mmCIF file of C-alpha atoms in Angstrom:
data_model
loop_
_atom_site.group_PDB
_atom_site.id
_atom_site.type_symbol
_atom_site.label_atom_id
_atom_site.label_comp_id
_atom_site.label_asym_id
_atom_site.label_seq_id
_atom_site.Cartn_x
_atom_site.Cartn_y
_atom_site.Cartn_z
ATOM 1 C CA MET A 1 -303.061 -75.368 92.346
ATOM 2 C CA THR A 2 -299.711 -74.797 90.516
ATOM 3 C CA ASP A 3 -299.907 -74.782 86.606
ATOM 4 C CA THR A 4 -297.667 -77.697 85.519
ATOM 5 C CA GLY A 5 -299.056 -77.635 81.914
ATOM 6 C CA ALA A 6 -301.110 -80.867 82.204
ATOM 7 C CA GLY A 7 -302.784 -81.727 78.907
ATOM 8 C CA ARG A 8 -300.673 -79.821 76.569
ATOM 9 C CA THR A 9 -297.183 -79.283 75.183
ATOM 10 C CA VAL A 10 -294.840 -77.220 77.414
ATOM 11 C CA ARG A 11 -291.435 -76.093 77.571
ATOM 12 C CA VAL A 12 -289.174 -76.937 80.695
ATOM 13 C CA PHE A 13 -285.633 -75.731 81.424
ATOM 14 C CA HIS A 14 -283.050 -78.458 82.689
ATOM 15 C CA ARG A 15 -279.971 -76.701 83.905
ATOM 16 C CA SER A 16 -276.590 -78.134 83.003
ATOM 17 C CA TRP A 17 -275.257 -78.544 86.495
ATOM 18 C CA GLU A 18 -278.520 -80.428 87.594
ATOM 19 C CA MET A 19 -277.848 -82.922 84.633
ATOM 20 C CA GLU A 20 -274.057 -83.125 85.465
ATOM 21 C CA CYS A 21 -274.707 -83.766 89.147
ATOM 22 C CA CYS A 22 -277.842 -85.767 89.406
ATOM 23 C CA GLY A 23 -279.358 -86.314 85.970
ATOM 24 C CA ALA A 24 -279.396 -89.161 83.489
ATOM 25 C CA PRO A 25 -279.318 -88.166 79.829
ATOM 26 C CA PHE A 26 -282.442 -88.739 77.802
ATOM 27 C CA SER A 27 -283.542 -88.585 74.167
ATOM 28 C CA VAL A 28 -286.336 -87.286 71.973
ATOM 29 C CA GLY A 29 -289.123 -89.794 72.420
ATOM 30 C CA ASP A 30 -288.291 -90.796 75.937
ATOM 31 C CA GLU A 31 -290.917 -90.732 78.809
ATOM 32 C CA VAL A 32 -289.527 -88.641 81.678
ATOM 33 C CA ALA A 33 -290.815 -87.476 85.003
ATOM 34 C CA TRP A 34 -289.221 -84.730 87.000
ATOM 35 C CA PRO A 35 -289.635 -82.605 90.153
ATOM 36 C CA LEU A 36 -290.522 -79.160 88.859
ATOM 37 C CA VAL A 37 -290.281 -75.560 90.396
ATOM 38 C CA PHE A 38 -291.114 -72.232 89.002
ATOM 39 C CA GLU A 39 -288.463 -69.570 89.223
ATOM 40 C CA SER A 40 -288.335 -65.957 88.401
ATOM 41 C CA VAL A 41 -286.207 -64.670 85.634
ATOM 42 C CA ALA A 42 -284.400 -61.242 85.718
ATOM 43 C CA GLU A 43 -286.358 -58.638 83.980
ATOM 44 C CA ALA A 44 -283.393 -58.071 81.519
ATOM 45 C CA ASP A 45 -283.737 -61.727 80.496
ATOM 46 C CA ALA A 46 -287.408 -61.948 80.425
ATOM 47 C CA ALA A 47 -287.803 -61.330 76.582
ATOM 48 C CA VAL A 48 -284.908 -63.723 75.897
ATOM 49 C CA TRP A 49 -286.758 -66.583 77.836
ATOM 50 C CA ALA A 50 -290.285 -65.595 76.892
ATOM 51 C CA ASP A 51 -291.033 -68.843 75.059
ATOM 52 C CA CYS A 52 -290.214 -70.866 78.221
ATOM 53 C CA LEU A 53 -292.363 -68.912 80.882
ATOM 54 C CA ASP A 54 -295.556 -69.858 82.235
ATOM 55 C CA GLU A 55 -298.588 -67.276 82.194
ATOM 56 C CA ARG A 56 -297.287 -65.688 85.407
ATOM 57 C CA GLY A 57 -293.814 -65.126 83.860
ATOM 58 C CA LEU A 58 -292.024 -67.902 85.788
ATOM 59 C CA LEU A 59 -289.544 -70.361 84.325
ATOM 60 C CA ARG A 60 -290.618 -74.077 84.691
ATOM 61 C CA THR A 61 -287.287 -75.571 85.963
ATOM 62 C CA VAL A 62 -286.364 -79.176 86.607
ATOM 63 C CA THR A 63 -284.706 -79.645 90.120
ATOM 64 C CA LEU A 64 -282.986 -83.077 90.965
ATOM 65 C CA HIS A 65 -280.313 -82.056 93.311
ATOM 66 C CA GLY A 66 -280.915 -83.820 96.743
ATOM 67 C CA GLY A 67 -284.584 -84.048 96.077
ATOM 68 C CA ALA A 68 -285.031 -80.466 96.929
ATOM 69 C CA ALA A 69 -288.127 -80.106 94.820
ATOM 70 C CA ASP A 70 -289.936 -82.765 96.795
ATOM 71 C CA LYS A 71 -289.094 -80.855 100.099
ATOM 72 C CA ARG A 72 -290.159 -77.344 98.800
ATOM 73 C CA SER A 73 -293.553 -75.906 99.404
ATOM 74 C CA GLY A 74 -295.348 -75.770 96.278
ATOM 75 C CA ALA A 75 -293.242 -78.203 94.294
ATOM 76 C CA ALA A 76 -294.893 -80.053 91.641
ATOM 77 C CA ARG A 77 -293.927 -83.080 89.489
ATOM 78 C CA ILE A 78 -294.151 -83.194 85.628
ATOM 79 C CA ALA A 79 -294.122 -86.097 83.336
ATOM 80 C CA GLY A 80 -294.334 -86.485 79.670
ATOM 81 C CA ARG A 81 -292.824 -87.590 76.370
ATOM 82 C CA VAL A 82 -289.839 -85.601 74.994
ATOM 83 C CA ARG A 83 -290.835 -83.936 71.833
ATOM 84 C CA SER A 84 -287.734 -81.866 71.220
ATOM 85 C CA LEU A 85 -284.398 -80.880 72.730
ATOM 86 C CA GLN A 86 -282.420 -77.727 72.473
ATOM 87 C CA VAL A 87 -279.197 -76.923 74.177
ATOM 88 C CA ALA A 88 -279.328 -73.417 75.430
ATOM 89 C CA VAL A 89 -276.352 -71.141 75.128
ATOM 90 C CA VAL A 90 -276.031 -67.844 76.770
ATOM 91 C CA GLY A 91 -273.403 -65.136 76.240
ATOM 92 C CA TYR A 92 -271.570 -64.010 79.289
ATOM 93 C CA GLN A 93 -269.274 -60.999 79.959
ATOM 94 C CA GLY A 94 -267.301 -61.745 83.053
ATOM 95 C CA ALA A 95 -269.701 -63.336 85.581
ATOM 96 C CA GLU A 96 -272.800 -61.540 84.097
ATOM 97 C CA PRO A 97 -275.140 -62.853 81.354
ATOM 98 C CA VAL A 98 -275.380 -60.539 78.413
ATOM 99 C CA PRO A 99 -278.999 -59.367 78.107
ATOM 100 C CA GLY A 100 -280.687 -60.814 75.049
ATOM 101 C CA GLU A 101 -277.918 -63.220 74.142
ATOM 102 C CA ARG A 102 -279.426 -66.797 73.910
ATOM 103 C CA TRP A 103 -278.858 -69.270 71.257
ATOM 104 C CA LEU A 104 -280.574 -72.665 70.882
ATOM 105 C CA ARG A 105 -279.022 -75.851 69.156
ATOM 106 C CA SER A 106 -281.320 -78.794 68.478
ATOM 107 C CA VAL A 107 -280.078 -82.077 69.748
ATOM 108 C CA GLU A 108 -281.537 -85.695 69.723
ATOM 109 C CA ARG A 109 -280.182 -86.704 73.040
ATOM 110 C CA CYS A 110 -279.368 -84.531 76.116
ATOM 111 C CA PRO A 111 -275.596 -84.308 76.931
ATOM 112 C CA LYS A 112 -274.306 -85.400 80.344
ATOM 113 C CA TRP A 113 -271.533 -82.665 80.262
ATOM 114 C CA PHE A 114 -271.930 -79.088 78.901
ATOM 115 C CA ALA A 115 -269.278 -76.575 77.588
ATOM 116 C CA ASP A 116 -268.285 -73.708 79.688
ATOM 117 C CA PRO A 117 -265.301 -72.097 77.973
ATOM 118 C CA PHE A 118 -263.841 -68.922 79.173
ATOM 119 C CA GLU A 119 -261.383 -66.384 77.764
ATOM 120 C CA GLY A 120 -257.766 -67.482 78.642
ATOM 121 C CA ASP A 121 -258.257 -71.326 78.416
ATOM 122 C CA GLY A 122 -257.930 -71.524 74.577
ATOM 123 C CA GLY A 123 -261.667 -72.149 74.308
ATOM 124 C CA ASP A 124 -261.635 -75.644 75.514
ATOM 125 C CA ALA A 125 -264.467 -76.765 77.553
ATOM 126 C CA GLY A 126 -264.264 -75.662 81.220
ATOM 127 C CA THR A 127 -265.719 -77.329 84.209
ATOM 128 C CA GLY A 128 -269.030 -77.642 82.524
ATOM 129 C CA THR A 129 -270.840 -76.394 85.704
ATOM 130 C CA GLY A 130 -272.835 -73.817 83.861
ATOM 131 C CA THR A 131 -274.548 -71.125 85.844
ATOM 132 C CA ASP A 132 -278.010 -70.161 87.003
ATOM 133 C CA LEU A 133 -279.875 -67.966 84.539
ATOM 134 C CA GLY A 134 -279.725 -64.239 85.576
ATOM 135 C CA ALA A 135 -278.024 -65.167 88.881
ATOM 136 C CA GLY A 136 -274.597 -63.605 87.864
ATOM 137 C CA LYS A 137 -272.639 -66.502 89.342
ATOM 138 C CA GLY A 138 -269.409 -67.517 87.514
ATOM 139 C CA GLY A 139 -269.409 -71.195 88.411
ATOM 140 C CA ALA A 140 -266.846 -73.365 89.981
ATOM 141 C CA GLY A 141 -265.456 -70.533 92.099
ATOM 142 C CA ARG A 142 -263.374 -69.100 89.283
ATOM 143 C CA GLU A 143 -263.324 -65.431 88.376
ATOM 144 C CA ARG A 144 -264.289 -64.858 84.796
ATOM 145 C CA ARG A 145 -263.384 -61.575 83.014
ATOM 146 C CA GLY A 146 -263.713 -62.350 79.324
ATOM 147 C CA TYR A 147 -266.618 -62.940 76.914
ATOM 148 C CA ARG A 148 -267.852 -66.513 76.658
ATOM 149 C CA ARG A 149 -270.819 -68.599 75.582
ATOM 150 C CA VAL A 150 -271.928 -71.026 78.147
ATOM 151 C CA GLU A 151 -274.130 -74.241 77.544
ATOM 152 C CA CYS A 152 -276.369 -73.683 80.470
ATOM 153 C CA GLY A 153 -278.700 -76.450 79.992
ATOM 154 C CA VAL A 154 -281.473 -77.720 77.661
ATOM 155 C CA LEU A 155 -284.875 -76.607 76.846
ATOM 156 C CA VAL A 156 -287.090 -79.615 76.751
ATOM 157 C CA GLU A 157 -290.402 -79.580 74.967
ATOM 158 C CA LEU A 158 -292.692 -82.163 76.569
ATOM 159 C CA ASP A 159 -295.952 -83.592 75.537
ATOM 160 C CA VAL A 160 -297.423 -83.685 79.078
ATOM 161 C CA THR A 161 -299.168 -86.910 80.120
ATOM 162 C CA CYS A 162 -299.329 -86.366 83.829
ATOM 163 C CA ALA A 163 -298.658 -83.561 86.245
ATOM 164 C CA GLU A 164 -299.534 -83.599 89.782
ATOM 165 C CA ARG A 165 -298.821 -81.416 92.741
ATOM 166 C CA GLY A 166 -296.107 -82.631 95.021
ATOM 167 C CA ALA A 167 -296.277 -83.228 98.703
#
């Protein structure tokens, strides 16, 4: 059986694009339930995300888009009360994440839209699409050459009340 963290407090990553596309903002203290998948993290980024990985070194990730998690083999569901929220910001040079560059900013409510500024636009928020961790994708099909910090999602600390294997 896949470890979803039942009976304890765990950290789950909720990508910015998942929230912007299919998510509903939530706050500290809310009860939530999500489809959950476990994803590998690039070796260069493992130390940066170590506090979010399960015992196998996989990142617990919320997936909402099109019900994909419910259709994937090994998909699980996780439920619990939100204990804390932190917006995850990752440094990028061009389309690549900069190894070791992650910052966390505590918030009381998950934003619906995330900042994705890039050099050349005056530092304003970009499309807000964010990027996959370690995937090297620039988001929104734009070539990105300069350094920027991307709000790529939120780390959610959950007091897990129910976790069951999906069908």
